[in-house]
Amino acid sequence: MTPRHYLLLAGVLGAGALLLFGERQPVADVAEAVERAVAPARKPSGKAEAAQPAILALLPRSEVAGEEGETFGGAGAVFQSQNWNPPPPKTAVTAAPPPPPPMAPPLPFVYLGKAAADGAWEVFLSRADKTYIVRANTVIDGAYKVVTIAPPVMTLTYLPLNQVQQLNIGVLD
């Protein structure tokens, strides 16, 4: 055994002796707060100053931690949550942009074919159950006017909005 082991053994034996032979009666006296005499503080010049207590007075628990039943998250509380995110940038409120101008609907016609008759082109179109044979300057159902037929495209005007649209009719045969 080393000297360190002897010291540890002596400590254990001493603790055991205190346990067996020590006083087992609790102390009946309660320690109370005592006013201490305070020595006057001295300035560097050597003159005495008013006495300052060395130990500050205890504050009531309600002043330090709040009343019974209060939580720690209240206003001015110790453990209040903190938001560390930067504030969002300030943006100027602008009026909504004006709605886009109305647009013509997509062409409702299906191209069926074309033919050259009397030096002008005729185009065969279908819409639902109807079949149309149109030439330049023909008005279809009061909504579309054929402006030009020049393969590979036919140009139509949507009359309610006066917008021009084109339909692919294929190349010259």
mmCIF file with all atom_site columns, C-alpha atoms in Angstrom:
data_model
loop_
_atom_site.group_PDB
_atom_site.id
_atom_site.type_symbol
_atom_site.label_atom_id
_atom_site.label_alt_id
_atom_site.label_comp_id
_atom_site.label_asym_id
_atom_site.label_entity_id
_atom_site.label_seq_id
_atom_site.pdbx_PDB_ins_code
_atom_site.Cartn_x
_atom_site.Cartn_y
_atom_site.Cartn_z
_atom_site.occupancy
_atom_site.B_iso_or_equiv
_atom_site.pdbx_formal_charge
_atom_site.auth_seq_id
_atom_site.auth_comp_id
_atom_site.auth_asym_id
_atom_site.auth_atom_id
_atom_site.pdbx_PDB_model_num
ATOM 1   C CA . MET A 1 1   ? 0.000   0.000  0.000    1.00 0.00 ? 1   MET A CA 1
ATOM 2   C CA . THR A 1 2   ? 1.166   3.453  -0.756   1.00 0.00 ? 2   THR A CA 1
ATOM 3   C CA . PRO A 1 3   ? 1.116   6.409  1.638    1.00 0.00 ? 3   PRO A CA 1
ATOM 4   C CA . ARG A 1 4   ? -1.891  7.772  -0.180   1.00 0.00 ? 4   ARG A CA 1
ATOM 5   C CA . HIS A 1 5   ? -3.849  4.586  0.552    1.00 0.00 ? 5   HIS A CA 1
ATOM 6   C CA . TYR A 1 6   ? -2.963  4.909  4.243    1.00 0.00 ? 6   TYR A CA 1
ATOM 7   C CA . LEU A 1 7   ? -4.317  8.474  4.281    1.00 0.00 ? 7   LEU A CA 1
ATOM 8   C CA . LEU A 1 8   ? -7.573  7.391  2.597    1.00 0.00 ? 8   LEU A CA 1
ATOM 9   C CA . LEU A 1 9   ? -7.952  4.521  5.078    1.00 0.00 ? 9   LEU A CA 1
ATOM 10  C CA . ALA A 1 10  ? -7.411  6.900  8.005    1.00 0.00 ? 10  ALA A CA 1
ATOM 11  C CA . GLY A 1 11  ? -10.072 9.268  6.593    1.00 0.00 ? 11  GLY A CA 1
ATOM 12  C CA . VAL A 1 12  ? -12.606 6.468  6.207    1.00 0.00 ? 12  VAL A CA 1
ATOM 13  C CA . LEU A 1 13  ? -11.903 5.202  9.745    1.00 0.00 ? 13  LEU A CA 1
ATOM 14  C CA . GLY A 1 14  ? -12.252 8.758  11.161   1.00 0.00 ? 14  GLY A CA 1
ATOM 15  C CA . ALA A 1 15  ? -15.587 9.236  9.389    1.00 0.00 ? 15  ALA A CA 1
ATOM 16  C CA . GLY A 1 16  ? -16.801 5.902  10.735   1.00 0.00 ? 16  GLY A CA 1
ATOM 17  C CA . ALA A 1 17  ? -15.749 6.883  14.271   1.00 0.00 ? 17  ALA A CA 1
ATOM 18  C CA . LEU A 1 18  ? -17.674 10.182 14.009   1.00 0.00 ? 18  LEU A CA 1
ATOM 19  C CA . LEU A 1 19  ? -20.691 8.275  12.759   1.00 0.00 ? 19  LEU A CA 1
ATOM 20  C CA . LEU A 1 20  ? -20.608 5.802  15.646   1.00 0.00 ? 20  LEU A CA 1
ATOM 21  C CA . PHE A 1 21  ? -19.508 8.049  18.503   1.00 0.00 ? 21  PHE A CA 1
ATOM 22  C CA . GLY A 1 22  ? -20.688 11.490 17.364   1.00 0.00 ? 22  GLY A CA 1
ATOM 23  C CA . GLU A 1 23  ? -23.563 13.421 18.932   1.00 0.00 ? 23  GLU A CA 1
ATOM 24  C CA . ARG A 1 24  ? -26.901 12.307 17.540   1.00 0.00 ? 24  ARG A CA 1
ATOM 25  C CA . GLN A 1 25  ? -29.163 14.966 19.032   1.00 0.00 ? 25  GLN A CA 1
ATOM 26  C CA . PRO A 1 26  ? -30.284 17.815 16.697   1.00 0.00 ? 26  PRO A CA 1
ATOM 27  C CA . VAL A 1 27  ? -29.497 21.375 17.628   1.00 0.00 ? 27  VAL A CA 1
ATOM 28  C CA . ALA A 1 28  ? -32.585 23.038 19.102   1.00 0.00 ? 28  ALA A CA 1
ATOM 29  C CA . ASP A 1 29  ? -31.425 26.631 18.694   1.00 0.00 ? 29  ASP A CA 1
ATOM 30  C CA . VAL A 1 30  ? -32.428 28.569 15.560   1.00 0.00 ? 30  VAL A CA 1
ATOM 31  C CA . ALA A 1 31  ? -29.999 31.087 14.171   1.00 0.00 ? 31  ALA A CA 1
ATOM 32  C CA . GLU A 1 32  ? -31.534 34.560 13.943   1.00 0.00 ? 32  GLU A CA 1
ATOM 33  C CA . ALA A 1 33  ? -30.387 37.622 12.014   1.00 0.00 ? 33  ALA A CA 1
ATOM 34  C CA . VAL A 1 34  ? -28.147 39.892 14.043   1.00 0.00 ? 34  VAL A CA 1
ATOM 35  C CA . GLU A 1 35  ? -27.489 43.583 13.640   1.00 0.00 ? 35  GLU A CA 1
ATOM 36  C CA . ARG A 1 36  ? -23.793 44.165 13.093   1.00 0.00 ? 36  ARG A CA 1
ATOM 37  C CA . ALA A 1 37  ? -21.872 47.112 14.260   1.00 0.00 ? 37  ALA A CA 1
ATOM 38  C CA . VAL A 1 38  ? -20.395 48.951 11.327   1.00 0.00 ? 38  VAL A CA 1
ATOM 39  C CA . ALA A 1 39  ? -17.071 50.676 11.477   1.00 0.00 ? 39  ALA A CA 1
ATOM 40  C CA . PRO A 1 40  ? -17.049 54.105 9.846    1.00 0.00 ? 40  PRO A CA 1
ATOM 41  C CA . ALA A 1 41  ? -15.428 54.185 6.453    1.00 0.00 ? 41  ALA A CA 1
ATOM 42  C CA . ARG A 1 42  ? -12.338 56.358 6.071    1.00 0.00 ? 42  ARG A CA 1
ATOM 43  C CA . LYS A 1 43  ? -11.502 58.631 3.167    1.00 0.00 ? 43  LYS A CA 1
ATOM 44  C CA . PRO A 1 44  ? -7.966  58.741 1.752    1.00 0.00 ? 44  PRO A CA 1
ATOM 45  C CA . SER A 1 45  ? -7.592  62.057 3.564    1.00 0.00 ? 45  SER A CA 1
ATOM 46  C CA . GLY A 1 46  ? -8.029  60.224 6.877    1.00 0.00 ? 46  GLY A CA 1
ATOM 47  C CA . LYS A 1 47  ? -11.365 61.796 7.854    1.00 0.00 ? 47  LYS A CA 1
ATOM 48  C CA . ALA A 1 48  ? -14.205 59.531 8.976    1.00 0.00 ? 48  ALA A CA 1
ATOM 49  C CA . GLU A 1 49  ? -17.278 59.239 6.747    1.00 0.00 ? 49  GLU A CA 1
ATOM 50  C CA . ALA A 1 50  ? -20.830 58.127 7.518    1.00 0.00 ? 50  ALA A CA 1
ATOM 51  C CA . ALA A 1 51  ? -21.027 54.422 8.348    1.00 0.00 ? 51  ALA A CA 1
ATOM 52  C CA . GLN A 1 52  ? -21.857 52.094 5.424    1.00 0.00 ? 52  GLN A CA 1
ATOM 53  C CA . PRO A 1 53  ? -23.230 48.638 6.113    1.00 0.00 ? 53  PRO A CA 1
ATOM 54  C CA . ALA A 1 54  ? -20.990 45.802 4.982    1.00 0.00 ? 54  ALA A CA 1
ATOM 55  C CA . ILE A 1 55  ? -23.971 43.533 4.257    1.00 0.00 ? 55  ILE A CA 1
ATOM 56  C CA . LEU A 1 56  ? -26.995 44.806 2.393    1.00 0.00 ? 56  LEU A CA 1
ATOM 57  C CA . ALA A 1 57  ? -30.479 44.229 3.717    1.00 0.00 ? 57  ALA A CA 1
ATOM 58  C CA . LEU A 1 58  ? -32.469 41.314 2.316    1.00 0.00 ? 58  LEU A CA 1
ATOM 59  C CA . LEU A 1 59  ? -35.373 42.138 0.004    1.00 0.00 ? 59  LEU A CA 1
ATOM 60  C CA . PRO A 1 60  ? -38.739 40.426 0.329    1.00 0.00 ? 60  PRO A CA 1
ATOM 61  C CA . ARG A 1 61  ? -39.233 37.531 -2.109   1.00 0.00 ? 61  ARG A CA 1
ATOM 62  C CA . SER A 1 62  ? -42.254 39.226 -3.695   1.00 0.00 ? 62  SER A CA 1
ATOM 63  C CA . GLU A 1 63  ? -40.044 42.138 -4.834   1.00 0.00 ? 63  GLU A CA 1
ATOM 64  C CA . VAL A 1 64  ? -37.407 39.866 -6.355   1.00 0.00 ? 64  VAL A CA 1
ATOM 65  C CA . ALA A 1 65  ? -39.409 37.028 -7.953   1.00 0.00 ? 65  ALA A CA 1
ATOM 66  C CA . GLY A 1 66  ? -43.000 38.340 -7.994   1.00 0.00 ? 66  GLY A CA 1
ATOM 67  C CA . GLU A 1 67  ? -46.083 37.276 -6.100   1.00 0.00 ? 67  GLU A CA 1
ATOM 68  C CA . GLU A 1 68  ? -47.098 33.655 -5.611   1.00 0.00 ? 68  GLU A CA 1
ATOM 69  C CA . GLY A 1 69  ? -48.659 32.222 -8.778   1.00 0.00 ? 69  GLY A CA 1
ATOM 70  C CA . GLU A 1 70  ? -47.055 34.727 -11.161  1.00 0.00 ? 70  GLU A CA 1
ATOM 71  C CA . THR A 1 71  ? -45.099 33.294 -14.035  1.00 0.00 ? 71  THR A CA 1
ATOM 72  C CA . PHE A 1 72  ? -41.663 34.351 -15.116  1.00 0.00 ? 72  PHE A CA 1
ATOM 73  C CA . GLY A 1 73  ? -42.890 35.454 -18.571  1.00 0.00 ? 73  GLY A CA 1
ATOM 74  C CA . GLY A 1 74  ? -44.743 38.615 -17.466  1.00 0.00 ? 74  GLY A CA 1
ATOM 75  C CA . ALA A 1 75  ? -43.783 42.165 -18.398  1.00 0.00 ? 75  ALA A CA 1
ATOM 76  C CA . GLY A 1 76  ? -40.325 43.005 -17.097  1.00 0.00 ? 76  GLY A CA 1
ATOM 77  C CA . ALA A 1 77  ? -39.794 39.393 -16.038  1.00 0.00 ? 77  ALA A CA 1
ATOM 78  C CA . VAL A 1 78  ? -36.371 37.836 -15.729  1.00 0.00 ? 78  VAL A CA 1
ATOM 79  C CA . PHE A 1 79  ? -36.899 35.049 -18.280  1.00 0.00 ? 79  PHE A CA 1
ATOM 80  C CA . GLN A 1 80  ? -38.872 36.962 -20.875  1.00 0.00 ? 80  GLN A CA 1
ATOM 81  C CA . SER A 1 81  ? -38.545 35.792 -24.495  1.00 0.00 ? 81  SER A CA 1
ATOM 82  C CA . GLN A 1 82  ? -36.456 37.922 -26.821  1.00 0.00 ? 82  GLN A CA 1
ATOM 83  C CA . ASN A 1 83  ? -36.815 38.255 -30.600  1.00 0.00 ? 83  ASN A CA 1
ATOM 84  C CA . TRP A 1 84  ? -33.421 38.743 -32.245  1.00 0.00 ? 84  TRP A CA 1
ATOM 85  C CA . ASN A 1 85  ? -34.678 38.894 -35.844  1.00 0.00 ? 85  ASN A CA 1
ATOM 86  C CA . PRO A 1 86  ? -34.206 42.276 -37.515  1.00 0.00 ? 86  PRO A CA 1
ATOM 87  C CA . PRO A 1 87  ? -37.438 44.159 -38.192  1.00 0.00 ? 87  PRO A CA 1
ATOM 88  C CA . PRO A 1 88  ? -38.874 43.688 -41.681  1.00 0.00 ? 88  PRO A CA 1
ATOM 89  C CA . PRO A 1 89  ? -37.971 46.413 -44.168  1.00 0.00 ? 89  PRO A CA 1
ATOM 90  C CA . LYS A 1 90  ? -40.534 49.150 -44.510  1.00 0.00 ? 90  LYS A CA 1
ATOM 91  C CA . THR A 1 91  ? -42.263 49.099 -47.843  1.00 0.00 ? 91  THR A CA 1
ATOM 92  C CA . ALA A 1 92  ? -44.353 51.838 -49.308  1.00 0.00 ? 92  ALA A CA 1
ATOM 93  C CA . VAL A 1 93  ? -47.945 50.863 -49.931  1.00 0.00 ? 93  VAL A CA 1
ATOM 94  C CA . THR A 1 94  ? -48.627 51.216 -53.623  1.00 0.00 ? 94  THR A CA 1
ATOM 95  C CA . ALA A 1 95  ? -51.865 50.921 -55.481  1.00 0.00 ? 95  ALA A CA 1
ATOM 96  C CA . ALA A 1 96  ? -52.527 47.674 -57.268  1.00 0.00 ? 96  ALA A CA 1
ATOM 97  C CA . PRO A 1 97  ? -51.527 47.750 -60.922  1.00 0.00 ? 97  PRO A CA 1
ATOM 98  C CA . PRO A 1 98  ? -54.400 48.258 -63.312  1.00 0.00 ? 98  PRO A CA 1
ATOM 99  C CA . PRO A 1 99  ? -55.929 45.067 -64.696  1.00 0.00 ? 99  PRO A CA 1
ATOM 100 C CA . PRO A 1 100 ? -54.572 43.946 -68.049  1.00 0.00 ? 100 PRO A CA 1
ATOM 101 C CA . PRO A 1 101 ? -56.555 45.048 -71.091  1.00 0.00 ? 101 PRO A CA 1
ATOM 102 C CA . PRO A 1 102 ? -59.135 42.536 -72.323  1.00 0.00 ? 102 PRO A CA 1
ATOM 103 C CA . MET A 1 103 ? -57.824 39.967 -74.781  1.00 0.00 ? 103 MET A CA 1
ATOM 104 C CA . ALA A 1 104 ? -59.588 38.164 -77.578  1.00 0.00 ? 104 ALA A CA 1
ATOM 105 C CA . PRO A 1 105 ? -60.368 34.504 -76.843  1.00 0.00 ? 105 PRO A CA 1
ATOM 106 C CA . PRO A 1 106 ? -58.370 31.864 -78.697  1.00 0.00 ? 106 PRO A CA 1
ATOM 107 C CA . LEU A 1 107 ? -59.654 31.135 -82.168  1.00 0.00 ? 107 LEU A CA 1
ATOM 108 C CA . PRO A 1 108 ? -62.515 28.609 -81.967  1.00 0.00 ? 108 PRO A CA 1
ATOM 109 C CA . PHE A 1 109 ? -61.994 27.314 -85.488  1.00 0.00 ? 109 PHE A CA 1
ATOM 110 C CA . VAL A 1 110 ? -60.381 24.108 -86.723  1.00 0.00 ? 110 VAL A CA 1
ATOM 111 C CA . TYR A 1 111 ? -58.670 24.308 -90.092  1.00 0.00 ? 111 TYR A CA 1
ATOM 112 C CA . LEU A 1 112 ? -60.009 21.682 -92.529  1.00 0.00 ? 112 LEU A CA 1
ATOM 113 C CA . GLY A 1 113 ? -58.424 22.713 -95.841  1.00 0.00 ? 113 GLY A CA 1
ATOM 114 C CA . LYS A 1 114 ? -58.063 25.360 -98.548  1.00 0.00 ? 114 LYS A CA 1
ATOM 115 C CA . ALA A 1 115 ? -58.598 25.744 -102.266 1.00 0.00 ? 115 ALA A CA 1
ATOM 116 C CA . ALA A 1 116 ? -57.915 28.364 -104.902 1.00 0.00 ? 116 ALA A CA 1
ATOM 117 C CA . ALA A 1 117 ? -61.120 29.377 -106.701 1.00 0.00 ? 117 ALA A CA 1
ATOM 118 C CA . ASP A 1 118 ? -61.394 32.173 -109.307 1.00 0.00 ? 118 ASP A CA 1
ATOM 119 C CA . GLY A 1 119 ? -57.925 33.506 -108.390 1.00 0.00 ? 119 GLY A CA 1
ATOM 120 C CA . ALA A 1 120 ? -58.794 33.837 -104.664 1.00 0.00 ? 120 ALA A CA 1
ATOM 121 C CA . TRP A 1 121 ? -58.269 31.488 -101.771 1.00 0.00 ? 121 TRP A CA 1
ATOM 122 C CA . GLU A 1 122 ? -61.134 29.734 -100.033 1.00 0.00 ? 122 GLU A CA 1
ATOM 123 C CA . VAL A 1 123 ? -60.519 28.238 -96.582  1.00 0.00 ? 123 VAL A CA 1
ATOM 124 C CA . PHE A 1 124 ? -62.651 25.543 -94.987  1.00 0.00 ? 124 PHE A CA 1
ATOM 125 C CA . LEU A 1 125 ? -63.118 25.977 -91.224  1.00 0.00 ? 125 LEU A CA 1
ATOM 126 C CA . SER A 1 126 ? -65.077 24.054 -88.647  1.00 0.00 ? 126 SER A CA 1
ATOM 127 C CA . ARG A 1 127 ? -66.590 25.212 -85.361  1.00 0.00 ? 127 ARG A CA 1
ATOM 128 C CA . ALA A 1 128 ? -68.570 22.708 -83.307  1.00 0.00 ? 128 ALA A CA 1
ATOM 129 C CA . ASP A 1 129 ? -71.172 21.323 -85.766  1.00 0.00 ? 129 ASP A CA 1
ATOM 130 C CA . LYS A 1 130 ? -70.842 24.052 -88.403  1.00 0.00 ? 130 LYS A CA 1
ATOM 131 C CA . THR A 1 131 ? -68.521 24.181 -91.404  1.00 0.00 ? 131 THR A CA 1
ATOM 132 C CA . TYR A 1 132 ? -67.578 27.552 -92.921  1.00 0.00 ? 132 TYR A CA 1
ATOM 133 C CA . ILE A 1 133 ? -66.183 28.353 -96.366  1.00 0.00 ? 133 ILE A CA 1
ATOM 134 C CA . VAL A 1 134 ? -64.543 31.779 -96.043  1.00 0.00 ? 134 VAL A CA 1
ATOM 135 C CA . ARG A 1 135 ? -62.808 34.242 -98.368  1.00 0.00 ? 135 ARG A CA 1
ATOM 136 C CA . ALA A 1 136 ? -61.132 37.600 -97.712  1.00 0.00 ? 136 ALA A CA 1
ATOM 137 C CA . ASN A 1 137 ? -63.455 40.154 -96.020  1.00 0.00 ? 137 ASN A CA 1
ATOM 138 C CA . THR A 1 138 ? -65.952 37.477 -94.900  1.00 0.00 ? 138 THR A CA 1
ATOM 139 C CA . VAL A 1 139 ? -67.574 38.013 -91.459  1.00 0.00 ? 139 VAL A CA 1
ATOM 140 C CA . ILE A 1 140 ? -68.110 34.811 -89.432  1.00 0.00 ? 140 ILE A CA 1
ATOM 141 C CA . ASP A 1 141 ? -70.993 34.817 -86.887  1.00 0.00 ? 141 ASP A CA 1
ATOM 142 C CA . GLY A 1 142 ? -70.645 38.582 -86.421  1.00 0.00 ? 142 GLY A CA 1
ATOM 143 C CA . ALA A 1 143 ? -67.549 38.074 -84.249  1.00 0.00 ? 143 ALA A CA 1
ATOM 144 C CA . TYR A 1 144 ? -64.670 37.404 -86.674  1.00 0.00 ? 144 TYR A CA 1
ATOM 145 C CA . LYS A 1 145 ? -63.747 39.026 -89.980  1.00 0.00 ? 145 LYS A CA 1
ATOM 146 C CA . VAL A 1 146 ? -61.291 37.406 -92.376  1.00 0.00 ? 146 VAL A CA 1
ATOM 147 C CA . VAL A 1 147 ? -58.776 40.104 -93.324  1.00 0.00 ? 147 VAL A CA 1
ATOM 148 C CA . THR A 1 148 ? -56.331 38.257 -95.568  1.00 0.00 ? 148 THR A CA 1
ATOM 149 C CA . ILE A 1 149 ? -55.652 34.746 -96.735  1.00 0.00 ? 149 ILE A CA 1
ATOM 150 C CA . ALA A 1 150 ? -51.972 34.359 -97.612  1.00 0.00 ? 150 ALA A CA 1
ATOM 151 C CA . PRO A 1 151 ? -50.698 30.836 -97.023  1.00 0.00 ? 151 PRO A CA 1
ATOM 152 C CA . PRO A 1 152 ? -49.210 29.754 -94.633  1.00 0.00 ? 152 PRO A CA 1
ATOM 153 C CA . VAL A 1 153 ? -51.432 32.024 -92.422  1.00 0.00 ? 153 VAL A CA 1
ATOM 154 C CA . MET A 1 154 ? -54.901 33.476 -92.473  1.00 0.00 ? 154 MET A CA 1
ATOM 155 C CA . THR A 1 155 ? -55.435 36.763 -90.606  1.00 0.00 ? 155 THR A CA 1
ATOM 156 C CA . LEU A 1 156 ? -58.708 37.354 -88.757  1.00 0.00 ? 156 LEU A CA 1
ATOM 157 C CA . THR A 1 157 ? -59.968 40.284 -86.664  1.00 0.00 ? 157 THR A CA 1
ATOM 158 C CA . TYR A 1 158 ? -61.966 39.718 -83.478  1.00 0.00 ? 158 TYR A CA 1
ATOM 159 C CA . LEU A 1 159 ? -64.583 42.428 -83.973  1.00 0.00 ? 159 LEU A CA 1
ATOM 160 C CA . PRO A 1 160 ? -65.735 43.150 -80.371  1.00 0.00 ? 160 PRO A CA 1
ATOM 161 C CA . LEU A 1 161 ? -62.173 44.140 -79.345  1.00 0.00 ? 161 LEU A CA 1
ATOM 162 C CA . ASN A 1 162 ? -60.768 44.901 -82.819  1.00 0.00 ? 162 ASN A CA 1
ATOM 163 C CA . GLN A 1 163 ? -57.817 42.558 -82.199  1.00 0.00 ? 163 GLN A CA 1
ATOM 164 C CA . VAL A 1 164 ? -55.970 40.756 -84.970  1.00 0.00 ? 164 VAL A CA 1
ATOM 165 C CA . GLN A 1 165 ? -55.346 36.984 -84.747  1.00 0.00 ? 165 GLN A CA 1
ATOM 166 C CA . GLN A 1 166 ? -53.727 34.503 -87.093  1.00 0.00 ? 166 GLN A CA 1
ATOM 167 C CA . LEU A 1 167 ? -54.558 30.898 -87.977  1.00 0.00 ? 167 LEU A CA 1
ATOM 168 C CA . ASN A 1 168 ? -52.014 28.553 -89.531  1.00 0.00 ? 168 ASN A CA 1
ATOM 169 C CA . ILE A 1 169 ? -53.419 27.126 -92.781  1.00 0.00 ? 169 ILE A CA 1
ATOM 170 C CA . GLY A 1 170 ? -50.310 25.404 -94.151  1.00 0.00 ? 170 GLY A CA 1
ATOM 171 C CA . VAL A 1 171 ? -48.055 26.129 -97.122  1.00 0.00 ? 171 VAL A CA 1
ATOM 172 C CA . LEU A 1 172 ? -49.012 26.477 -100.804 1.00 0.00 ? 172 LEU A CA 1
ATOM 173 C CA . ASP A 1 173 ? -50.042 23.218 -102.471 1.00 0.00 ? 173 ASP A CA 1
#
